[in-house]
XYZ file of C-alpha atoms in Angstrom:
173
model
C -0.378 25.980 -10.821
C 0.946 23.103 -8.732
C 1.026 23.066 -4.956
C 4.790 23.481 -5.126
C 4.409 26.741 -7.024
C 2.109 27.916 -4.235
C 4.683 26.915 -1.601
C 7.668 28.441 -3.404
C 7.192 32.006 -2.025
C 7.736 30.561 1.440
C 11.396 30.050 0.490
C 11.818 33.403 -1.271
C 14.273 34.867 1.252
C 16.253 31.652 1.601
C 18.404 31.934 -1.517
C 21.516 32.764 0.504
C 20.865 31.056 3.819
C 19.229 27.636 3.429
C 21.859 24.873 3.592
C 19.739 21.718 3.509
C 16.385 20.868 1.956
C 14.467 17.704 2.813
C 10.997 16.798 1.576
C 8.780 13.739 1.517
C 6.069 14.420 -1.000
C 2.959 12.759 -2.347
C 1.665 13.506 -5.818
C 2.820 13.566 -9.401
C 4.016 17.143 -9.897
C 7.611 18.268 -10.177
C 9.303 20.011 -7.277
C 11.219 22.519 -9.442
C 9.491 25.675 -8.188
C 10.548 25.104 -4.581
C 14.127 24.081 -5.374
C 14.637 27.017 -7.726
C 14.322 29.449 -4.792
C 17.120 27.842 -2.770
C 19.684 26.855 -5.441
C 22.339 29.517 -4.705
C 22.995 28.339 -1.136
C 21.764 24.758 -0.957
C 24.350 22.116 -0.007
C 22.173 19.073 0.607
C 18.929 17.834 -0.975
C 16.957 14.843 0.328
C 13.895 14.026 -1.759
C 11.540 11.192 -0.955
C 8.085 10.240 -2.067
C 6.728 10.631 -5.547
C 7.903 14.080 -6.612
C 11.273 14.750 -8.187
C 12.878 17.529 -10.227
C 12.013 17.556 -13.922
C 14.575 16.599 -16.553
C 14.835 20.172 -17.864
C 15.387 21.521 -14.347
C 18.103 18.955 -13.583
C 19.970 19.609 -16.834
C 19.508 23.374 -16.905
C 19.580 24.607 -13.313
C 20.232 21.977 -10.642
C 23.421 20.752 -12.319
C 24.819 24.296 -12.039
C 24.114 24.766 -8.309
C 27.424 26.120 -6.978
C 27.386 24.603 -3.464
C 25.368 21.404 -3.891
C 27.344 18.544 -2.294
C 24.805 15.828 -1.407
C 21.760 14.519 -3.286
C 19.546 11.765 -1.902
C 16.886 10.427 -4.287
C 15.100 8.153 -1.866
C 11.755 8.111 -3.632
C 9.109 5.565 -4.429
C 8.278 6.604 -7.958
C 10.456 7.561 -10.882
C 8.305 6.973 -13.945
C 10.427 5.306 -16.575
C 13.631 6.301 -14.806
C 13.485 9.850 -16.194
C 14.956 11.433 -13.055
C 17.844 8.997 -12.829
C 18.529 9.270 -16.560
C 18.533 13.066 -16.330
C 21.004 12.971 -13.429
C 23.199 10.528 -15.387
C 23.089 12.802 -18.436
C 23.958 15.841 -16.326
C 26.832 14.027 -14.600
C 28.280 13.113 -18.001
C 28.648 16.803 -18.880
C 32.020 18.361 -18.136
C 30.831 21.514 -16.353
C 28.023 20.060 -14.229
C 27.748 19.746 -10.444
C 30.933 21.617 -9.481
C 30.778 20.674 -5.770
C 28.884 17.366 -5.753
C 30.519 14.688 -3.579
C 27.814 12.126 -2.797
C 24.745 10.800 -4.607
C 22.334 8.333 -2.975
C 19.689 6.498 -4.972
C 17.445 3.415 -4.672
C 18.634 0.100 -6.056
C 17.735 -1.327 -9.413
C 15.229 -3.881 -8.096
C 13.500 -4.572 -4.825
C 10.464 -5.918 -3.045
C 7.979 -4.853 -0.416
C 5.190 -6.630 1.427
C 1.587 -5.592 1.941
C -1.311 -7.206 3.751
C -1.697 -8.887 7.083
C -1.697 -12.460 8.348
C -2.465 -14.950 5.587
C -3.008 -12.110 3.123
C 0.616 -10.960 2.961
C 1.642 -10.285 -0.627
C 5.131 -9.619 -1.924
C 5.415 -6.972 -4.641
C 8.439 -6.385 -6.848
C 9.489 -3.095 -8.363
C 12.209 -2.003 -10.750
C 14.107 1.281 -10.878
C 15.119 1.943 -14.456
C 18.348 3.877 -14.943
C 20.136 2.952 -11.706
C 23.171 1.443 -13.481
C 23.569 4.412 -15.825
C 23.452 6.760 -12.843
C 26.087 4.780 -10.950
C 28.399 4.663 -13.984
C 28.091 8.410 -14.591
C 28.704 9.206 -10.913
C 31.855 7.091 -10.784
C 33.156 8.672 -13.980
C 32.616 12.128 -12.450
C 34.344 11.125 -9.196
C 31.163 11.327 -7.121
C 30.554 8.771 -4.376
C 27.486 6.786 -5.466
C 25.641 5.179 -2.578
C 22.875 2.630 -2.901
C 19.914 3.323 -0.612
C 18.100 0.223 0.552
C 14.497 0.267 -0.600
C 13.566 -3.287 0.331
C 10.776 -2.623 2.765
C 9.880 -5.453 5.071
C 6.312 -4.282 5.303
C 4.372 -1.478 3.655
C 1.196 -0.440 5.421
C -1.834 -0.417 3.183
C -4.174 2.553 3.098
C -6.961 1.100 5.237
C -4.534 0.058 7.958
C -2.833 3.440 7.889
C -6.148 5.284 8.175
C -7.213 3.030 11.050
C -3.960 3.829 12.831
C -4.484 7.561 12.375
C -8.053 7.264 13.672
C -6.847 5.357 16.735
C -4.200 7.995 17.405
C -6.879 10.672 17.200
C -9.091 8.834 19.695
C -6.168 8.562 22.095
C -5.549 12.294 21.993
C -2.375 12.439 19.893
C -3.957 15.345 18.020
């Protein structure tokens, strides 16, 4: 059982009332269990981090959400482009996404920097499936928006932990 399956009961009564869902997640599991509870009423989904809906969930359930108008896939990890490819495949179907108006997704390529001082390193990444997703969205009449993922600076783990420790010493929590 994933952590999302444990969290899903928290949204059990939200099937007819929740309009927007936003999550920034860390991990490698799929977020299907949480989204499944809110599909009847959800209008906007913003997903960031490493977790995304599975291909089967996108093709079978998410693409049939009656009120879903906005999807933002602003995540760091999409292994092999499976999420983008699944969205492109779903958008190519005639009866999918009846209310969808806008789809935001990261660009095809980008860079980010890590390190400090003389140790700054530039890393490149590639998002497979971005062009297929854009083509499918335009064919469906959905506004496809490119989300900038070029980070000027990405804090490394040790620096982030040091910052949290300093905040704790200063009484932020």
